Protein backbone atom coordinates (compact mmCIF):
# COMPACT_ATOMS: atom_id res chain seq x y z
CA UNK A 1 0.00 0.00 0.00
CA UNK A 2 1.29 3.47 -0.87
CA UNK A 3 1.85 5.51 2.31
CA UNK A 4 1.59 8.95 0.65
CA UNK A 5 -1.26 8.44 -1.79
CA UNK A 6 -2.76 11.78 -2.87
CA UNK A 7 -0.23 13.90 -0.97
CA UNK A 8 1.29 17.00 -2.53
CA UNK A 9 5.04 17.39 -1.96
CA UNK A 10 7.77 19.89 -2.75
CA UNK A 11 11.43 18.89 -2.84
CA UNK A 12 13.88 21.75 -3.32
CA UNK A 13 17.12 21.01 -5.17
CA UNK A 14 15.82 17.82 -6.73
CA UNK A 15 17.32 17.71 -10.20
CA UNK A 16 20.15 15.49 -8.93
CA UNK A 17 21.36 13.62 -5.87
CA UNK A 18 19.38 13.18 -2.66
CA UNK A 19 16.59 15.49 -3.80
CA UNK A 20 16.06 13.52 -6.99
CA UNK A 21 16.07 10.24 -5.04
CA UNK A 22 13.57 11.73 -2.60
CA UNK A 23 11.24 12.87 -5.38
CA UNK A 24 11.39 9.42 -6.99
CA UNK A 25 10.49 7.65 -3.74
CA UNK A 26 7.70 10.11 -2.86
CA UNK A 27 6.14 9.41 -6.27
CA UNK A 28 6.47 5.64 -5.75
CA UNK A 29 4.59 6.15 -2.48
CA UNK A 30 1.73 7.91 -4.29
CA UNK A 31 2.54 11.62 -3.95
CA UNK A 32 2.57 14.26 -6.66
CA UNK A 33 5.85 16.13 -6.44
CA UNK A 34 7.11 19.58 -7.35
CA UNK A 35 10.87 19.81 -7.74
CA UNK A 36 13.12 22.86 -7.95
CA UNK A 37 16.66 23.66 -8.98
CA UNK A 38 18.52 26.43 -10.76
CA UNK A 39 19.65 24.63 -13.94
CA UNK A 40 16.74 24.16 -16.33
CA UNK A 41 18.47 21.44 -18.36
CA UNK A 42 18.94 19.31 -15.23
CA UNK A 43 15.32 19.88 -14.21
CA UNK A 44 14.13 18.79 -17.67
CA UNK A 45 16.23 15.64 -17.45
CA UNK A 46 14.89 14.88 -13.95
CA UNK A 47 11.23 15.32 -14.91
CA UNK A 48 11.84 13.16 -17.96
CA UNK A 49 12.90 10.35 -15.60
CA UNK A 50 10.33 11.00 -12.87
CA UNK A 51 7.33 11.09 -15.19
CA UNK A 52 3.96 12.79 -15.09
CA UNK A 53 3.68 12.94 -11.28
CA UNK A 54 6.56 15.43 -11.21
CA UNK A 55 6.51 19.14 -12.06
CA UNK A 56 9.71 21.17 -12.26
CA UNK A 57 9.93 24.84 -11.33
CA UNK A 58 13.20 26.64 -11.92
CA UNK A 59 13.86 28.46 -8.65
CA UNK A 60 16.77 29.46 -6.44
CA UNK A 61 16.00 28.43 -2.85
CA UNK A 62 17.89 31.47 -1.58
CA UNK A 63 15.74 33.89 -3.59
CA UNK A 64 12.53 35.01 -1.88
CA UNK A 65 10.75 36.02 -5.11
CA UNK A 66 11.51 32.61 -6.62
CA UNK A 67 10.16 30.74 -3.59
CA UNK A 68 7.02 32.89 -3.44
CA UNK A 69 6.45 32.01 -7.11
CA UNK A 70 6.82 28.31 -6.24
CA UNK A 71 4.23 28.72 -3.47
CA UNK A 72 1.85 30.52 -5.85
CA UNK A 73 2.10 27.75 -8.44
CA UNK A 74 1.45 24.99 -5.89
CA UNK A 75 -1.47 26.95 -4.45
CA UNK A 76 -2.93 27.49 -7.92
CA UNK A 77 -2.59 23.83 -8.97
CA UNK A 78 -3.43 21.98 -5.73
CA UNK A 79 -4.48 24.58 -3.15
CA UNK A 80 -2.24 23.03 -0.50
CA UNK A 81 1.11 21.43 0.29
CA UNK A 82 1.34 18.32 2.52
CA UNK A 83 5.08 17.59 2.48
CA UNK A 84 8.01 19.98 2.23
CA UNK A 85 11.56 18.65 1.94
CA UNK A 86 13.97 21.62 2.13
CA UNK A 87 16.89 19.81 0.59
CA UNK A 88 18.68 22.34 -1.65
CA UNK A 89 22.14 22.95 -0.30
CA UNK A 90 25.73 21.93 -0.43
CA UNK A 91 29.29 22.86 0.27
CA UNK A 92 32.78 21.55 0.02
CA UNK A 93 35.89 21.04 2.10
CA UNK A 94 38.36 23.90 2.06
CA UNK A 95 41.27 24.48 4.45
CA UNK A 96 40.59 27.47 6.70
CA UNK A 97 43.55 29.34 5.22
CA UNK A 98 42.04 29.06 1.72
CA UNK A 99 38.38 29.76 2.52
CA UNK A 100 37.14 32.73 0.50
CA UNK A 101 34.45 35.24 1.43
CA UNK A 102 32.58 34.12 -1.68
CA UNK A 103 32.46 30.47 -0.49
CA UNK A 104 31.33 31.52 3.01
CA UNK A 105 28.53 33.66 1.53
CA UNK A 106 27.47 30.91 -0.89
CA UNK A 107 27.20 28.19 1.76
CA UNK A 108 25.46 30.42 4.32
CA UNK A 109 23.11 31.65 1.63
CA UNK A 110 21.82 28.33 0.29
CA UNK A 111 22.08 26.26 3.48
CA UNK A 112 20.63 28.74 5.99
CA UNK A 113 18.94 31.66 4.21
CA UNK A 114 17.59 29.29 1.56
CA UNK A 115 16.01 26.97 4.15
CA UNK A 116 14.46 29.92 6.02
CA UNK A 117 13.06 31.49 2.84
CA UNK A 118 11.77 28.12 1.62
CA UNK A 119 9.80 27.35 4.77
CA UNK A 120 8.64 30.96 5.21
CA UNK A 121 7.45 31.26 1.60
CA UNK A 122 5.62 27.93 1.62
CA UNK A 123 4.02 28.46 5.03
CA UNK A 124 0.75 29.94 3.71
CA UNK A 125 0.21 26.97 1.42
CA UNK A 126 1.30 24.26 3.90
CA UNK A 127 -1.80 22.62 5.31
CA UNK A 128 -2.29 22.30 9.05
CA UNK A 129 -0.76 18.98 10.08
CA UNK A 130 1.78 19.05 7.22
CA UNK A 131 5.25 17.52 7.50
CA UNK A 132 8.34 19.67 6.98
CA UNK A 133 11.71 17.94 6.72
CA UNK A 134 15.00 19.83 6.46
CA UNK A 135 18.14 18.23 5.08
CA UNK A 136 20.97 18.65 7.58
CA UNK A 137 24.17 16.56 7.76
CA UNK A 138 26.21 14.42 10.12
CA UNK A 139 29.02 16.95 9.64
CA UNK A 140 27.19 19.12 12.20
CA UNK A 141 28.36 16.63 14.86
CA UNK A 142 31.86 16.04 13.59
CA UNK A 143 35.07 17.99 13.30
CA UNK A 144 35.75 16.98 9.73
CA UNK A 145 38.75 18.75 8.16
CA UNK A 146 37.83 21.72 5.98
CA UNK A 147 34.09 21.51 6.62
CA UNK A 148 33.81 24.18 9.36
CA UNK A 149 31.49 26.54 7.51
CA UNK A 150 29.37 23.84 5.87
CA UNK A 151 29.06 21.92 9.17
CA UNK A 152 28.05 25.05 11.05
CA UNK A 153 25.31 25.78 8.50
CA UNK A 154 23.95 22.27 9.06
CA UNK A 155 24.04 22.78 12.84
CA UNK A 156 21.96 25.89 12.15
CA UNK A 157 19.50 23.82 10.11
CA UNK A 158 18.96 21.49 13.06
CA UNK A 159 18.41 24.49 15.30
CA UNK A 160 15.86 25.95 12.87
CA UNK A 161 13.88 22.70 13.01
CA UNK A 162 13.69 22.76 16.79
CA UNK A 163 12.56 26.41 16.83
CA UNK A 164 9.97 25.87 14.11
CA UNK A 165 8.61 22.82 15.92
CA UNK A 166 7.54 25.29 18.59
CA UNK A 167 6.63 28.15 16.25
CA UNK A 168 4.31 25.95 14.17
CA UNK A 169 2.76 23.75 16.83
CA UNK A 170 -0.47 25.79 16.72
CA UNK A 171 -0.86 24.48 13.16
CA UNK A 172 0.23 20.91 14.05
CA UNK A 173 2.99 21.20 11.44
CA UNK A 174 5.75 18.74 12.32
CA UNK A 175 9.34 19.80 11.59
CA UNK A 176 12.21 17.32 11.61
CA UNK A 177 15.67 17.06 10.12
CA UNK A 178 17.43 14.21 8.40
CA UNK A 179 21.20 14.03 8.76
CA UNK A 180 22.61 11.96 5.93
CA UNK A 181 26.00 10.34 6.28
CA UNK A 182 28.33 9.76 3.35
CA UNK A 183 26.25 9.46 0.17
CA UNK A 184 28.18 9.92 -3.08
CA UNK A 185 26.01 12.04 -5.39
CA UNK A 186 26.47 14.26 -8.42
CA UNK A 187 27.44 16.98 -5.91
CA UNK A 188 30.68 15.15 -5.15
CA UNK A 189 31.79 15.80 -8.73
CA UNK A 190 30.18 19.10 -9.69
CA UNK A 191 30.36 20.89 -6.30
CA UNK A 192 33.23 19.20 -4.51
CA UNK A 193 35.12 18.79 -7.83
CA UNK A 194 36.22 15.19 -7.13
CA UNK A 195 37.06 12.87 -10.01
CA UNK A 196 35.20 9.56 -10.42
CA UNK A 197 38.34 7.72 -9.29
CA UNK A 198 38.67 9.91 -6.18
CA UNK A 199 34.99 9.33 -5.31
CA UNK A 200 35.33 5.56 -5.73
CA UNK A 201 38.51 5.44 -3.62
CA UNK A 202 36.94 7.60 -0.90
CA UNK A 203 33.77 5.47 -0.84
CA UNK A 204 35.81 2.26 -0.52
CA UNK A 205 37.98 3.67 2.26
CA UNK A 206 35.17 5.22 4.30
CA UNK A 207 32.99 2.09 3.96
CA UNK A 208 35.46 0.26 6.22
CA UNK A 209 34.63 2.76 8.98
CA UNK A 210 30.84 2.47 8.59
CA UNK A 211 29.15 -0.21 10.72
CA UNK A 212 26.71 -0.92 7.87
CA UNK A 213 29.74 -1.76 5.72
CA UNK A 214 28.95 0.60 2.84
CA UNK A 215 28.35 4.23 1.99
CA UNK A 216 24.75 5.40 1.77
CA UNK A 217 22.51 5.75 -1.25
CA UNK A 218 19.89 8.33 -2.18
CA UNK A 219 17.32 5.60 -1.56
CA UNK A 220 18.48 5.21 2.06
CA UNK A 221 17.78 8.90 2.64
CA UNK A 222 14.50 8.78 0.71
CA UNK A 223 13.26 5.90 2.89
CA UNK A 224 13.85 8.03 5.99
CA UNK A 225 12.08 10.96 4.33
CA UNK A 226 9.02 8.84 3.52
CA UNK A 227 8.85 7.81 7.18
CA UNK A 228 9.02 11.42 8.41
CA UNK A 229 6.58 12.58 5.72
CA UNK A 230 4.00 9.89 6.43
CA UNK A 231 1.53 9.28 9.23
CA UNK A 232 3.85 6.55 10.56
CA UNK A 233 5.78 9.35 12.27
CA UNK A 234 2.74 11.34 13.42
CA UNK A 235 4.03 11.57 17.02
CA UNK A 236 7.56 12.58 15.99
CA UNK A 237 8.56 16.23 15.72
CA UNK A 238 11.67 18.28 16.43
CA UNK A 239 14.05 15.35 15.97
CA UNK A 240 17.16 14.81 13.92
CA UNK A 241 17.04 11.43 12.17
CA UNK A 242 20.61 10.32 11.51
CA UNK A 243 20.85 8.13 8.40
CA UNK A 244 24.51 7.26 8.25
CA UNK A 245 24.97 3.48 8.54
CA UNK A 246 26.10 4.11 12.12
CA UNK A 247 29.31 6.03 11.43
CA UNK A 248 28.71 8.88 13.86
CA UNK A 249 27.46 6.76 16.74
CA UNK A 250 29.51 3.56 16.66
CA UNK A 251 33.14 2.87 15.94
CA UNK A 252 33.28 0.06 13.40
CA UNK A 253 37.04 -0.15 13.14
CA UNK A 254 38.87 -0.92 9.94
CA UNK A 255 38.45 -4.31 8.28
N1 LIG B 1 25.54 13.63 -0.41
C1 LIG B 1 25.91 13.63 0.85
O1 LIG B 1 26.82 12.88 1.25
C2 LIG B 1 25.22 14.53 1.83
C3 LIG B 1 25.44 14.31 3.19
C4 LIG B 1 24.80 15.13 4.11
C5 LIG B 1 23.97 16.13 3.68
N2 LIG B 1 23.77 16.33 2.35
C6 LIG B 1 22.85 17.42 1.96
O2 LIG B 1 21.94 16.91 1.03
C7 LIG B 1 21.48 17.97 0.17
C8 LIG B 1 21.59 17.52 -1.28
O3 LIG B 1 22.96 17.23 -1.55
P1 LIG B 1 23.39 16.27 -2.75
O4 LIG B 1 24.56 15.49 -2.28
O5 LIG B 1 22.22 15.57 -3.29
O6 LIG B 1 23.94 17.35 -3.80
P2 LIG B 1 23.75 17.51 -5.39
O7 LIG B 1 23.81 16.20 -6.07
O8 LIG B 1 24.74 18.58 -5.75
O9 LIG B 1 22.28 18.07 -5.53
C9 LIG B 1 21.97 19.37 -5.10
C10 LIG B 1 20.69 19.80 -5.78
O10 LIG B 1 20.29 21.05 -5.24
C11 LIG B 1 20.18 21.99 -6.29
N3 LIG B 1 20.56 23.29 -5.74
C12 LIG B 1 21.77 23.70 -5.28
N4 LIG B 1 21.68 24.96 -4.87
C13 LIG B 1 20.41 25.37 -5.06
C14 LIG B 1 19.70 26.57 -4.84
N5 LIG B 1 20.30 27.66 -4.36
N6 LIG B 1 18.38 26.61 -5.14
C15 LIG B 1 17.75 25.52 -5.65
N7 LIG B 1 18.36 24.37 -5.90
C16 LIG B 1 19.68 24.30 -5.61
C17 LIG B 1 21.08 21.48 -7.41
O11 LIG B 1 20.68 21.94 -8.70
P3 LIG B 1 21.19 23.35 -9.28
O12 LIG B 1 22.67 23.40 -9.02
O13 LIG B 1 20.82 23.30 -10.72
O14 LIG B 1 20.44 24.42 -8.55
C18 LIG B 1 20.82 19.99 -7.28
O15 LIG B 1 19.59 19.66 -7.87
C19 LIG B 1 22.30 19.19 0.53
O16 LIG B 1 21.58 20.00 1.44
C20 LIG B 1 23.51 18.57 1.22
O17 LIG B 1 24.13 19.48 2.10
C21 LIG B 1 24.38 15.56 1.41
Coordinates of C-alpha atoms and ligand atoms in Angstrom, one line a residue:
X1 CA 0.0 0.0 0.0
X2 CA 1.3 3.5 -0.9
X3 CA 1.9 5.5 2.3
X4 CA 1.6 8.9 0.7
X5 CA -1.3 8.4 -1.8
X6 CA -2.8 11.8 -2.9
X7 CA -0.2 13.9 -1.0
X8 CA 1.3 17.0 -2.5
X9 CA 5.0 17.4 -2.0
X10 CA 7.8 19.9 -2.7
X11 CA 11.4 18.9 -2.8
X12 CA 13.9 21.8 -3.3
X13 CA 17.1 21.0 -5.2
X14 CA 15.8 17.8 -6.7
X15 CA 17.3 17.7 -10.2
X16 CA 20.1 15.5 -8.9
X17 CA 21.4 13.6 -5.9
X18 CA 19.4 13.2 -2.7
X19 CA 16.6 15.5 -3.8
X20 CA 16.1 13.5 -7.0
X21 CA 16.1 10.2 -5.0
X22 CA 13.6 11.7 -2.6
X23 CA 11.2 12.9 -5.4
X24 CA 11.4 9.4 -7.0
X25 CA 10.5 7.7 -3.7
X26 CA 7.7 10.1 -2.9
X27 CA 6.1 9.4 -6.3
X28 CA 6.5 5.6 -5.8
X29 CA 4.6 6.1 -2.5
X30 CA 1.7 7.9 -4.3
X31 CA 2.5 11.6 -3.9
X32 CA 2.6 14.3 -6.7
X33 CA 5.9 16.1 -6.4
X34 CA 7.1 19.6 -7.3
X35 CA 10.9 19.8 -7.7
X36 CA 13.1 22.9 -7.9
X37 CA 16.7 23.7 -9.0
X38 CA 18.5 26.4 -10.8
X39 CA 19.6 24.6 -13.9
X40 CA 16.7 24.2 -16.3
X41 CA 18.5 21.4 -18.4
X42 CA 18.9 19.3 -15.2
X43 CA 15.3 19.9 -14.2
X44 CA 14.1 18.8 -17.7
X45 CA 16.2 15.6 -17.4
X46 CA 14.9 14.9 -13.9
X47 CA 11.2 15.3 -14.9
X48 CA 11.8 13.2 -18.0
X49 CA 12.9 10.4 -15.6
X50 CA 10.3 11.0 -12.9
X51 CA 7.3 11.1 -15.2
X52 CA 4.0 12.8 -15.1
X53 CA 3.7 12.9 -11.3
X54 CA 6.6 15.4 -11.2
X55 CA 6.5 19.1 -12.1
X56 CA 9.7 21.2 -12.3
X57 CA 9.9 24.8 -11.3
X58 CA 13.2 26.6 -11.9
X59 CA 13.9 28.5 -8.6
X60 CA 16.8 29.5 -6.4
X61 CA 16.0 28.4 -2.9
X62 CA 17.9 31.5 -1.6
X63 CA 15.7 33.9 -3.6
X64 CA 12.5 35.0 -1.9
X65 CA 10.8 36.0 -5.1
X66 CA 11.5 32.6 -6.6
X67 CA 10.2 30.7 -3.6
X68 CA 7.0 32.9 -3.4
X69 CA 6.4 32.0 -7.1
X70 CA 6.8 28.3 -6.2
X71 CA 4.2 28.7 -3.5
X72 CA 1.9 30.5 -5.9
X73 CA 2.1 27.7 -8.4
X74 CA 1.5 25.0 -5.9
X75 CA -1.5 27.0 -4.5
X76 CA -2.9 27.5 -7.9
X77 CA -2.6 23.8 -9.0
X78 CA -3.4 22.0 -5.7
X79 CA -4.5 24.6 -3.1
X80 CA -2.2 23.0 -0.5
X81 CA 1.1 21.4 0.3
X82 CA 1.3 18.3 2.5
X83 CA 5.1 17.6 2.5
X84 CA 8.0 20.0 2.2
X85 CA 11.6 18.6 1.9
X86 CA 14.0 21.6 2.1
X87 CA 16.9 19.8 0.6
X88 CA 18.7 22.3 -1.6
X89 CA 22.1 22.9 -0.3
X90 CA 25.7 21.9 -0.4
X91 CA 29.3 22.9 0.3
X92 CA 32.8 21.6 0.0
X93 CA 35.9 21.0 2.1
X94 CA 38.4 23.9 2.1
X95 CA 41.3 24.5 4.5
X96 CA 40.6 27.5 6.7
X97 CA 43.6 29.3 5.2
X98 CA 42.0 29.1 1.7
X99 CA 38.4 29.8 2.5
X100 CA 37.1 32.7 0.5
X101 CA 34.5 35.2 1.4
X102 CA 32.6 34.1 -1.7
X103 CA 32.5 30.5 -0.5
X104 CA 31.3 31.5 3.0
X105 CA 28.5 33.7 1.5
X106 CA 27.5 30.9 -0.9
X107 CA 27.2 28.2 1.8
X108 CA 25.5 30.4 4.3
X109 CA 23.1 31.6 1.6
X110 CA 21.8 28.3 0.3
X111 CA 22.1 26.3 3.5
X112 CA 20.6 28.7 6.0
X113 CA 18.9 31.7 4.2
X114 CA 17.6 29.3 1.6
X115 CA 16.0 27.0 4.1
X116 CA 14.5 29.9 6.0
X117 CA 13.1 31.5 2.8
X118 CA 11.8 28.1 1.6
X119 CA 9.8 27.4 4.8
X120 CA 8.6 31.0 5.2
X121 CA 7.5 31.3 1.6
X122 CA 5.6 27.9 1.6
X123 CA 4.0 28.5 5.0
X124 CA 0.7 29.9 3.7
X125 CA 0.2 27.0 1.4
X126 CA 1.3 24.3 3.9
X127 CA -1.8 22.6 5.3
X128 CA -2.3 22.3 9.0
X129 CA -0.8 19.0 10.1
X130 CA 1.8 19.1 7.2
X131 CA 5.2 17.5 7.5
X132 CA 8.3 19.7 7.0
X133 CA 11.7 17.9 6.7
X134 CA 15.0 19.8 6.5
X135 CA 18.1 18.2 5.1
X136 CA 21.0 18.7 7.6
X137 CA 24.2 16.6 7.8
X138 CA 26.2 14.4 10.1
X139 CA 29.0 16.9 9.6
X140 CA 27.2 19.1 12.2
X141 CA 28.4 16.6 14.9
X142 CA 31.9 16.0 13.6
X143 CA 35.1 18.0 13.3
X144 CA 35.8 17.0 9.7
X145 CA 38.7 18.7 8.2
X146 CA 37.8 21.7 6.0
X147 CA 34.1 21.5 6.6
X148 CA 33.8 24.2 9.4
X149 CA 31.5 26.5 7.5
X150 CA 29.4 23.8 5.9
X151 CA 29.1 21.9 9.2
X152 CA 28.1 25.1 11.1
X153 CA 25.3 25.8 8.5
X154 CA 23.9 22.3 9.1
X155 CA 24.0 22.8 12.8
X156 CA 22.0 25.9 12.2
X157 CA 19.5 23.8 10.1
X158 CA 19.0 21.5 13.1
X159 CA 18.4 24.5 15.3
X160 CA 15.9 25.9 12.9
X161 CA 13.9 22.7 13.0
X162 CA 13.7 22.8 16.8
X163 CA 12.6 26.4 16.8
X164 CA 10.0 25.9 14.1
X165 CA 8.6 22.8 15.9
X166 CA 7.5 25.3 18.6
X167 CA 6.6 28.2 16.3
X168 CA 4.3 26.0 14.2
X169 CA 2.8 23.8 16.8
X170 CA -0.5 25.8 16.7
X171 CA -0.9 24.5 13.2
X172 CA 0.2 20.9 14.0
X173 CA 3.0 21.2 11.4
X174 CA 5.8 18.7 12.3
X175 CA 9.3 19.8 11.6
X176 CA 12.2 17.3 11.6
X177 CA 15.7 17.1 10.1
X178 CA 17.4 14.2 8.4
X179 CA 21.2 14.0 8.8
X180 CA 22.6 12.0 5.9
X181 CA 26.0 10.3 6.3
X182 CA 28.3 9.8 3.3
X183 CA 26.2 9.5 0.2
X184 CA 28.2 9.9 -3.1
X185 CA 26.0 12.0 -5.4
X186 CA 26.5 14.3 -8.4
X187 CA 27.4 17.0 -5.9
X188 CA 30.7 15.2 -5.2
X189 CA 31.8 15.8 -8.7
X190 CA 30.2 19.1 -9.7
X191 CA 30.4 20.9 -6.3
X192 CA 33.2 19.2 -4.5
X193 CA 35.1 18.8 -7.8
X194 CA 36.2 15.2 -7.1
X195 CA 37.1 12.9 -10.0
X196 CA 35.2 9.6 -10.4
X197 CA 38.3 7.7 -9.3
X198 CA 38.7 9.9 -6.2
X199 CA 35.0 9.3 -5.3
X200 CA 35.3 5.6 -5.7
X201 CA 38.5 5.4 -3.6
X202 CA 36.9 7.6 -0.9
X203 CA 33.8 5.5 -0.8
X204 CA 35.8 2.3 -0.5
X205 CA 38.0 3.7 2.3
X206 CA 35.2 5.2 4.3
X207 CA 33.0 2.1 4.0
X208 CA 35.5 0.3 6.2
X209 CA 34.6 2.8 9.0
X210 CA 30.8 2.5 8.6
X211 CA 29.2 -0.2 10.7
X212 CA 26.7 -0.9 7.9
X213 CA 29.7 -1.8 5.7
X214 CA 28.9 0.6 2.8
X215 CA 28.4 4.2 2.0
X216 CA 24.7 5.4 1.8
X217 CA 22.5 5.8 -1.3
X218 CA 19.9 8.3 -2.2
X219 CA 17.3 5.6 -1.6
X220 CA 18.5 5.2 2.1
X221 CA 17.8 8.9 2.6
X222 CA 14.5 8.8 0.7
X223 CA 13.3 5.9 2.9
X224 CA 13.8 8.0 6.0
X225 CA 12.1 11.0 4.3
X226 CA 9.0 8.8 3.5
X227 CA 8.9 7.8 7.2
X228 CA 9.0 11.4 8.4
X229 CA 6.6 12.6 5.7
X230 CA 4.0 9.9 6.4
X231 CA 1.5 9.3 9.2
X232 CA 3.9 6.6 10.6
X233 CA 5.8 9.3 12.3
X234 CA 2.7 11.3 13.4
X235 CA 4.0 11.6 17.0
X236 CA 7.6 12.6 16.0
X237 CA 8.6 16.2 15.7
X238 CA 11.7 18.3 16.4
X239 CA 14.0 15.3 16.0
X240 CA 17.2 14.8 13.9
X241 CA 17.0 11.4 12.2
X242 CA 20.6 10.3 11.5
X243 CA 20.8 8.1 8.4
X244 CA 24.5 7.3 8.2
X245 CA 25.0 3.5 8.5
X246 CA 26.1 4.1 12.1
X247 CA 29.3 6.0 11.4
X248 CA 28.7 8.9 13.9
X249 CA 27.5 6.8 16.7
X250 CA 29.5 3.6 16.7
X251 CA 33.1 2.9 15.9
X252 CA 33.3 0.1 13.4
X253 CA 37.0 -0.2 13.1
X254 CA 38.9 -0.9 9.9
X255 CA 38.4 -4.3 8.3
Ligands
LIG1 N1 25.5 13.6 -0.4 C1 25.9 13.6 0.9 O1 26.8 12.9 1.2 C2 25.2 14.5 1.8 C3 25.4 14.3 3.2 C4 24.8 15.1 4.1 C5 24.0 16.1 3.7 N2 23.8 16.3 2.3 C6 22.9 17.4 2.0 O2 21.9 16.9 1.0 C7 21.5 18.0 0.2 C8 21.6 17.5 -1.3 O3 23.0 17.2 -1.6 P1 23.4 16.3 -2.8 O4 24.6 15.5 -2.3 O5 22.2 15.6 -3.3 O6 23.9 17.4 -3.8 P2 23.8 17.5 -5.4 O7 23.8 16.2 -6.1 O8 24.7 18.6 -5.7 O9 22.3 18.1 -5.5 C9 22.0 19.4 -5.1 C10 20.7 19.8 -5.8 O10 20.3 21.1 -5.2 C11 20.2 22.0 -6.3 N3 20.6 23.3 -5.7 C12 21.8 23.7 -5.3 N4 21.7 25.0 -4.9 C13 20.4 25.4 -5.1 C14 19.7 26.6 -4.8 N5 20.3 27.7 -4.4 N6 18.4 26.6 -5.1 C15 17.8 25.5 -5.6 N7 18.4 24.4 -5.9 C16 19.7 24.3 -5.6 C17 21.1 21.5 -7.4 O11 20.7 21.9 -8.7 P3 21.2 23.4 -9.3 O12 22.7 23.4 -9.0 O13 20.8 23.3 -10.7 O14 20.4 24.4 -8.5 C18 20.8 20.0 -7.3 O15 19.6 19.7 -7.9 C19 22.3 19.2 0.5 O16 21.6 20.0 1.4 C20 23.5 18.6 1.2 O17 24.1 19.5 2.1 C21 24.4 15.6 1.4

